[in-house]
């Protein structure tokens, strides 16, 4: 009964016109541009046969690529989590010269083409680069190595943590800290028990977004990794190599594995968002 | 006596220095390096590499891709946002997830999907090629894949905005006798204009800069299927570094312009 009532109200609630038109446009467009290509990917893999699929997906070179992709993405997301939190804190809480400009510049990695990021990082971190020459002198190989990949992924994912934590930090009531202080808490206790728990959902969301973005990144890595099989070949690069050898089935199988990973992450992010909403609702 | 609501001065300076050092190493120095390398062999060579016929044809193709994908995605974005924010219906959550999909898929996989669909050994490819319409390794493929990669931007920008505004004003307009189109152009559009502009700006920036997906479907045919980012890659792999950085500097300027527009829009909406 109740369900039927809500249905009735929802139907009635369509006071505004355009439902059929916009529904038609949105579903047609999504069908053509998203669902059709995506189903091709699954169909192509289905043509492959189970044995071939497992052999391609579990080949040592593929396993090395997943492992490298996971480790470099995870490390870069962690670097961004730590420094992104720091940058957001500095940008919200402290006053200094050039703050507005630096705040605006935080979006550069989103606006800059990844290929440009790739060659800019090469110019900085390769053996004759401005920072790379020092790092190489200390024996740190900062380009054409896993470290180079981590550097590029850090650049690409930099805005996520800053941009998710910043608004929460801005909204945080200063009074809360004053109350905690008046109750005898010291600075460390306030940060750890008052500020940090409030930031936690946004911080984890930012970390996960940076991680998800890093997993799929190709443009900048193509320049800085050196693309050595088993050593610096991440999963998207492996797909690209297989495509260049016209091994479409192999490329598709690995793409499907990556896609599965992305979906799991997407579900996790959605879950986080709900958790965040519940938390704010309870407060 | 320590003030428990702020940090001691030395901690402040320490954190500030650390944050700025991180930003300089990972953001500002690489950006500055592009300009240093671009101008390292003088202004003459800089201009020459920008006016190179292949660079010009790459700019033209990038422009085409923008001109097709941005209007299409803007139209879709407005429709999807209207649908999702003004009506209740089953499958809304699914629709939202589908809109987000291009954000979560690796660009290489996006390109691969279109090769499988329209390539010479793909599902529709042979039929289309027989009918004189090649998509993959030709301009239509690049435009198509750019449209796919950039299609969430306008919708993503409009949905939260229209959700927060609700539909009271539109309902009021309808009860006062406006028709649907009048309601949209005179009530909704003025309310969402800056969000719409921002969505279009983001969409354009991504359309111009997309690399991975375009790289897969382009086939790297110089002067024919090169967009600006692909042109940069070719120059770089040919050890033509100065030209690669010169073209890159152009794209950095475009990115900075995007950010300035964003600041302007934020300033406009705050007033």
PDB file of N, CA and C in Angstrom, chain A residues 155-214:
ATOM      1  N   UNK A 155      52.003  13.556  -9.254  1.00  0.00           N
ATOM      2  CA  UNK A 155      51.617  14.795  -9.927  1.00  0.00           C
ATOM      3  C   UNK A 155      50.158  14.730 -10.370  1.00  0.00           C
ATOM      4  N   UNK A 156      49.800  13.611 -11.028  1.00  0.00           N
ATOM      5  CA  UNK A 156      48.462  13.462 -11.612  1.00  0.00           C
ATOM      6  C   UNK A 156      47.370  13.476 -10.540  1.00  0.00           C
ATOM      7  N   UNK A 157      47.643  12.858  -9.380  1.00  0.00           N
ATOM      8  CA  UNK A 157      46.608  12.716  -8.356  1.00  0.00           C
ATOM      9  C   UNK A 157      46.630  13.793  -7.294  1.00  0.00           C
ATOM     10  N   UNK A 158      47.554  14.760  -7.435  1.00  0.00           N
ATOM     11  CA  UNK A 158      47.752  15.755  -6.381  1.00  0.00           C
ATOM     12  C   UNK A 158      46.485  16.495  -5.952  1.00  0.00           C
ATOM     13  N   UNK A 159      45.630  16.955  -6.895  1.00  0.00           N
ATOM     14  CA  UNK A 159      44.508  17.788  -6.442  1.00  0.00           C
ATOM     15  C   UNK A 159      43.442  17.050  -5.629  1.00  0.00           C
ATOM     16  N   UNK A 160      43.339  15.727  -5.771  1.00  0.00           N
ATOM     17  CA  UNK A 160      42.190  15.021  -5.186  1.00  0.00           C
ATOM     18  C   UNK A 160      42.085  15.211  -3.674  1.00  0.00           C
ATOM     19  N   UNK A 161      43.160  14.892  -2.941  1.00  0.00           N
ATOM     20  CA  UNK A 161      43.090  14.979  -1.485  1.00  0.00           C
ATOM     21  C   UNK A 161      42.907  16.427  -1.053  1.00  0.00           C
ATOM     22  N   UNK A 162      43.663  17.342  -1.674  1.00  0.00           N
ATOM     23  CA  UNK A 162      43.556  18.750  -1.303  1.00  0.00           C
ATOM     24  C   UNK A 162      42.125  19.231  -1.499  1.00  0.00           C
ATOM     25  N   UNK A 163      41.537  18.908  -2.652  1.00  0.00           N
ATOM     26  CA  UNK A 163      40.213  19.440  -2.976  1.00  0.00           C
ATOM     27  C   UNK A 163      39.083  18.764  -2.210  1.00  0.00           C
ATOM     28  N   UNK A 164      39.294  17.550  -1.683  1.00  0.00           N
ATOM     29  CA  UNK A 164      38.236  16.947  -0.869  1.00  0.00           C
ATOM     30  C   UNK A 164      38.348  17.395   0.591  1.00  0.00           C
ATOM     31  N   UNK A 165      39.595  17.582   1.079  1.00  0.00           N
ATOM     32  CA  UNK A 165      39.775  17.925   2.493  1.00  0.00           C
ATOM     33  C   UNK A 165      39.517  19.419   2.741  1.00  0.00           C
ATOM     34  N   UNK A 166      39.917  20.243   1.773  1.00  0.00           N
ATOM     35  CA  UNK A 166      39.840  21.704   1.941  1.00  0.00           C
ATOM     36  C   UNK A 166      38.457  22.214   2.393  1.00  0.00           C
ATOM     37  N   UNK A 167      37.364  21.853   1.680  1.00  0.00           N
ATOM     38  CA  UNK A 167      36.058  22.397   2.103  1.00  0.00           C
ATOM     39  C   UNK A 167      35.640  21.953   3.499  1.00  0.00           C
ATOM     40  N   UNK A 168      35.967  20.699   3.876  1.00  0.00           N
ATOM     41  CA  UNK A 168      35.591  20.218   5.210  1.00  0.00           C
ATOM     42  C   UNK A 168      36.347  21.000   6.270  1.00  0.00           C
ATOM     43  N   UNK A 169      37.624  21.245   5.997  1.00  0.00           N
ATOM     44  CA  UNK A 169      38.456  21.986   6.946  1.00  0.00           C
ATOM     45  C   UNK A 169      37.963  23.424   7.092  1.00  0.00           C
ATOM     46  N   UNK A 170      37.508  23.996   5.977  1.00  0.00           N
ATOM     47  CA  UNK A 170      36.988  25.371   6.004  1.00  0.00           C
ATOM     48  C   UNK A 170      35.724  25.467   6.849  1.00  0.00           C
ATOM     49  N   UNK A 171      34.861  24.429   6.743  1.00  0.00           N
ATOM     50  CA  UNK A 171      33.589  24.434   7.461  1.00  0.00           C
ATOM     51  C   UNK A 171      33.735  24.118   8.944  1.00  0.00           C
ATOM     52  N   UNK A 172      34.893  23.599   9.309  1.00  0.00           N
ATOM     53  CA  UNK A 172      35.095  23.166  10.689  1.00  0.00           C
ATOM     54  C   UNK A 172      34.981  24.354  11.636  1.00  0.00           C
ATOM     55  N   UNK A 173      34.125  24.203  12.631  1.00  0.00           N
ATOM     56  CA  UNK A 173      33.904  25.293  13.566  1.00  0.00           C
ATOM     57  C   UNK A 173      35.103  25.501  14.471  1.00  0.00           C
ATOM     58  N   UNK A 174      35.577  26.737  14.510  1.00  0.00           N
ATOM     59  CA  UNK A 174      36.689  27.081  15.399  1.00  0.00           C
ATOM     60  C   UNK A 174      36.245  26.907  16.854  1.00  0.00           C
ATOM     61  N   UNK A 175      34.939  27.083  17.088  1.00  0.00           N
ATOM     62  CA  UNK A 175      34.415  26.986  18.455  1.00  0.00           C
ATOM     63  C   UNK A 175      34.642  25.601  19.053  1.00  0.00           C
ATOM     64  N   UNK A 176      34.554  24.583  18.175  1.00  0.00           N
ATOM     65  CA  UNK A 176      34.766  23.217  18.632  1.00  0.00           C
ATOM     66  C   UNK A 176      36.127  23.077  19.295  1.00  0.00           C
ATOM     67  N   UNK A 177      37.127  23.687  18.632  1.00  0.00           N
ATOM     68  CA  UNK A 177      38.485  23.618  19.176  1.00  0.00           C
ATOM     69  C   UNK A 177      38.587  24.406  20.474  1.00  0.00           C
ATOM     70  N   UNK A 178      37.873  25.533  20.512  1.00  0.00           N
ATOM     71  CA  UNK A 178      37.922  26.353  21.727  1.00  0.00           C
ATOM     72  C   UNK A 178      37.287  25.619  22.905  1.00  0.00           C
ATOM     73  N   UNK A 179      36.182  24.918  22.609  1.00  0.00           N
ATOM     74  CA  UNK A 179      35.525  24.127  23.657  1.00  0.00           C
ATOM     75  C   UNK A 179      36.486  23.067  24.178  1.00  0.00           C
ATOM     76  N   UNK A 180      37.126  22.358  23.217  1.00  0.00           N
ATOM     77  CA  UNK A 180      38.061  21.314  23.618  1.00  0.00           C
ATOM     78  C   UNK A 180      39.183  21.901  24.462  1.00  0.00           C
ATOM     79  N   UNK A 181      39.661  23.095  24.059  1.00  0.00           N
ATOM     80  CA  UNK A 181      40.741  23.746  24.797  1.00  0.00           C
ATOM     81  C   UNK A 181      40.284  24.121  26.201  1.00  0.00           C
ATOM     82  N   UNK A 182      39.046  24.636  26.286  1.00  0.00           N
ATOM     83  CA  UNK A 182      38.553  25.053  27.602  1.00  0.00           C
ATOM     84  C   UNK A 182      38.342  23.852  28.517  1.00  0.00           C
ATOM     85  N   UNK A 183      38.163  22.689  27.904  1.00  0.00           N
ATOM     86  CA  UNK A 183      38.016  21.477  28.707  1.00  0.00           C
ATOM     87  C   UNK A 183      39.372  20.870  29.053  1.00  0.00           C
ATOM     88  N   UNK A 184      40.443  21.574  28.653  1.00  0.00           N
ATOM     89  CA  UNK A 184      41.763  21.153  29.104  1.00  0.00           C
ATOM     90  C   UNK A 184      42.561  20.332  28.113  1.00  0.00           C
ATOM     91  N   UNK A 185      42.098  20.238  26.861  1.00  0.00           N
ATOM     92  CA  UNK A 185      42.862  19.466  25.875  1.00  0.00           C
ATOM     93  C   UNK A 185      44.045  20.287  25.390  1.00  0.00           C
ATOM     94  N   UNK A 186      45.159  19.613  25.117  1.00  0.00           N
ATOM     95  CA  UNK A 186      46.268  20.343  24.511  1.00  0.00           C
ATOM     96  C   UNK A 186      46.163  20.264  22.994  1.00  0.00           C
ATOM     97  N   UNK A 187      47.104  20.927  22.271  1.00  0.00           N
ATOM     98  CA  UNK A 187      46.994  21.039  20.824  1.00  0.00           C
ATOM     99  C   UNK A 187      46.977  19.661  20.140  1.00  0.00           C
ATOM    100  N   UNK A 188      47.866  18.783  20.582  1.00  0.00           N
ATOM    101  CA  UNK A 188      47.961  17.461  19.949  1.00  0.00           C
ATOM    102  C   UNK A 188      46.653  16.706  20.124  1.00  0.00           C
ATOM    103  N   UNK A 189      46.071  16.779  21.336  1.00  0.00           N
ATOM    104  CA  UNK A 189      44.800  16.091  21.595  1.00  0.00           C
ATOM    105  C   UNK A 189      43.687  16.658  20.726  1.00  0.00           C
ATOM    106  N   UNK A 190      43.669  17.996  20.558  1.00  0.00           N
ATOM    107  CA  UNK A 190      42.618  18.614  19.739  1.00  0.00           C
ATOM    108  C   UNK A 190      42.729  18.135  18.304  1.00  0.00           C
ATOM    109  N   UNK A 191      43.970  18.136  17.767  1.00  0.00           N
ATOM    110  CA  UNK A 191      44.152  17.720  16.379  1.00  0.00           C
ATOM    111  C   UNK A 191      43.749  16.258  16.220  1.00  0.00           C
ATOM    112  N   UNK A 192      44.187  15.442  17.142  1.00  0.00           N
ATOM    113  CA  UNK A 192      43.970  13.998  16.999  1.00  0.00           C
ATOM    114  C   UNK A 192      42.524  13.595  17.290  1.00  0.00           C
ATOM    115  N   UNK A 193      41.886  14.245  18.280  1.00  0.00           N
ATOM    116  CA  UNK A 193      40.562  13.777  18.709  1.00  0.00           C
ATOM    117  C   UNK A 193      39.419  14.640  18.214  1.00  0.00           C
ATOM    118  N   UNK A 194      39.687  15.869  17.777  1.00  0.00           N
ATOM    119  CA  UNK A 194      38.591  16.726  17.307  1.00  0.00           C
ATOM    120  C   UNK A 194      38.678  16.946  15.796  1.00  0.00           C
ATOM    121  N   UNK A 195      39.843  17.412  15.334  1.00  0.00           N
ATOM    122  CA  UNK A 195      39.936  17.793  13.918  1.00  0.00           C
ATOM    123  C   UNK A 195      40.032  16.567  13.029  1.00  0.00           C
ATOM    124  N   UNK A 196      40.939  15.659  13.361  1.00  0.00           N
ATOM    125  CA  UNK A 196      41.202  14.533  12.463  1.00  0.00           C
ATOM    126  C   UNK A 196      39.977  13.651  12.209  1.00  0.00           C
ATOM    127  N   UNK A 197      39.195  13.275  13.239  1.00  0.00           N
ATOM    128  CA  UNK A 197      38.012  12.441  12.964  1.00  0.00           C
ATOM    129  C   UNK A 197      37.018  13.105  12.003  1.00  0.00           C
ATOM    130  N   UNK A 198      36.914  14.440  12.059  1.00  0.00           N
ATOM    131  CA  UNK A 198      35.996  15.136  11.152  1.00  0.00           C
ATOM    132  C   UNK A 198      36.498  15.057   9.716  1.00  0.00           C
ATOM    133  N   UNK A 199      37.828  15.124   9.567  1.00  0.00           N
ATOM    134  CA  UNK A 199      38.397  15.118   8.223  1.00  0.00           C
ATOM    135  C   UNK A 199      38.460  13.722   7.620  1.00  0.00           C
ATOM    136  N   UNK A 200      38.388  12.702   8.479  1.00  0.00           N
ATOM    137  CA  UNK A 200      38.685  11.334   8.037  1.00  0.00           C
ATOM    138  C   UNK A 200      37.912  10.883   6.794  1.00  0.00           C
ATOM    139  N   UNK A 201      36.551  11.007   6.742  1.00  0.00           N
ATOM    140  CA  UNK A 201      35.854  10.514   5.543  1.00  0.00           C
ATOM    141  C   UNK A 201      36.321  11.211   4.258  1.00  0.00           C
ATOM    142  N   UNK A 202      36.466  12.540   4.314  1.00  0.00           N
ATOM    143  CA  UNK A 202      36.908  13.279   3.131  1.00  0.00           C
ATOM    144  C   UNK A 202      38.329  12.860   2.742  1.00  0.00           C
ATOM    145  N   UNK A 203      39.148  12.653   3.762  1.00  0.00           N
ATOM    146  CA  UNK A 203      40.550  12.281   3.520  1.00  0.00           C
ATOM    147  C   UNK A 203      40.632  10.934   2.819  1.00  0.00           C
ATOM    148  N   UNK A 204      39.849   9.967   3.310  1.00  0.00           N
ATOM    149  CA  UNK A 204      39.865   8.632   2.683  1.00  0.00           C
ATOM    150  C   UNK A 204      39.281   8.707   1.268  1.00  0.00           C
ATOM    151  N   UNK A 205      38.223   9.502   1.082  1.00  0.00           N
ATOM    152  CA  UNK A 205      37.652   9.656  -0.259  1.00  0.00           C
ATOM    153  C   UNK A 205      38.701  10.208  -1.218  1.00  0.00           C
ATOM    154  N   UNK A 206      39.407  11.247  -0.788  1.00  0.00           N
ATOM    155  CA  UNK A 206      40.448  11.840  -1.628  1.00  0.00           C
ATOM    156  C   UNK A 206      41.528  10.830  -1.973  1.00  0.00           C
ATOM    157  N   UNK A 207      41.943  10.066  -0.970  1.00  0.00           N
ATOM    158  CA  UNK A 207      42.955   9.027  -1.185  1.00  0.00           C
ATOM    159  C   UNK A 207      42.475   8.020  -2.223  1.00  0.00           C
ATOM    160  N   UNK A 208      41.208   7.566  -2.090  1.00  0.00           N
ATOM    161  CA  UNK A 208      40.692   6.549  -3.013  1.00  0.00           C
ATOM    162  C   UNK A 208      40.569   7.098  -4.425  1.00  0.00           C
ATOM    163  N   UNK A 209      40.116   8.359  -4.542  1.00  0.00           N
ATOM    164  CA  UNK A 209      40.000   8.961  -5.870  1.00  0.00           C
ATOM    165  C   UNK A 209      41.370   9.059  -6.536  1.00  0.00           C
ATOM    166  N   UNK A 210      42.371   9.486  -5.753  1.00  0.00           N
ATOM    167  CA  UNK A 210      43.734   9.595  -6.297  1.00  0.00           C
ATOM    168  C   UNK A 210      44.233   8.218  -6.720  1.00  0.00           C
ATOM    169  N   UNK A 211      43.930   7.219  -5.903  1.00  0.00           N
ATOM    170  CA  UNK A 211      44.354   5.839  -6.197  1.00  0.00           C
ATOM    171  C   UNK A 211      43.699   5.347  -7.492  1.00  0.00           C
ATOM    172  N   UNK A 212      42.377   5.579  -7.624  1.00  0.00           N
ATOM    173  CA  UNK A 212      41.649   5.123  -8.812  1.00  0.00           C
ATOM    174  C   UNK A 212      42.177   5.814 -10.071  1.00  0.00           C
ATOM    175  N   UNK A 213      42.448   7.106  -9.946  1.00  0.00           N
ATOM    176  CA  UNK A 213      42.970   7.862 -11.084  1.00  0.00           C
ATOM    177  C   UNK A 213      44.347   7.333 -11.473  1.00  0.00           C
ATOM    178  N   UNK A 214      45.163   7.022 -10.476  1.00  0.00           N
ATOM    179  CA  UNK A 214      46.520   6.557 -10.735  1.00  0.00           C
ATOM    180  C   UNK A 214      46.517   5.210 -11.455  1.00  0.00           C
TER     181      UNK A 214
END
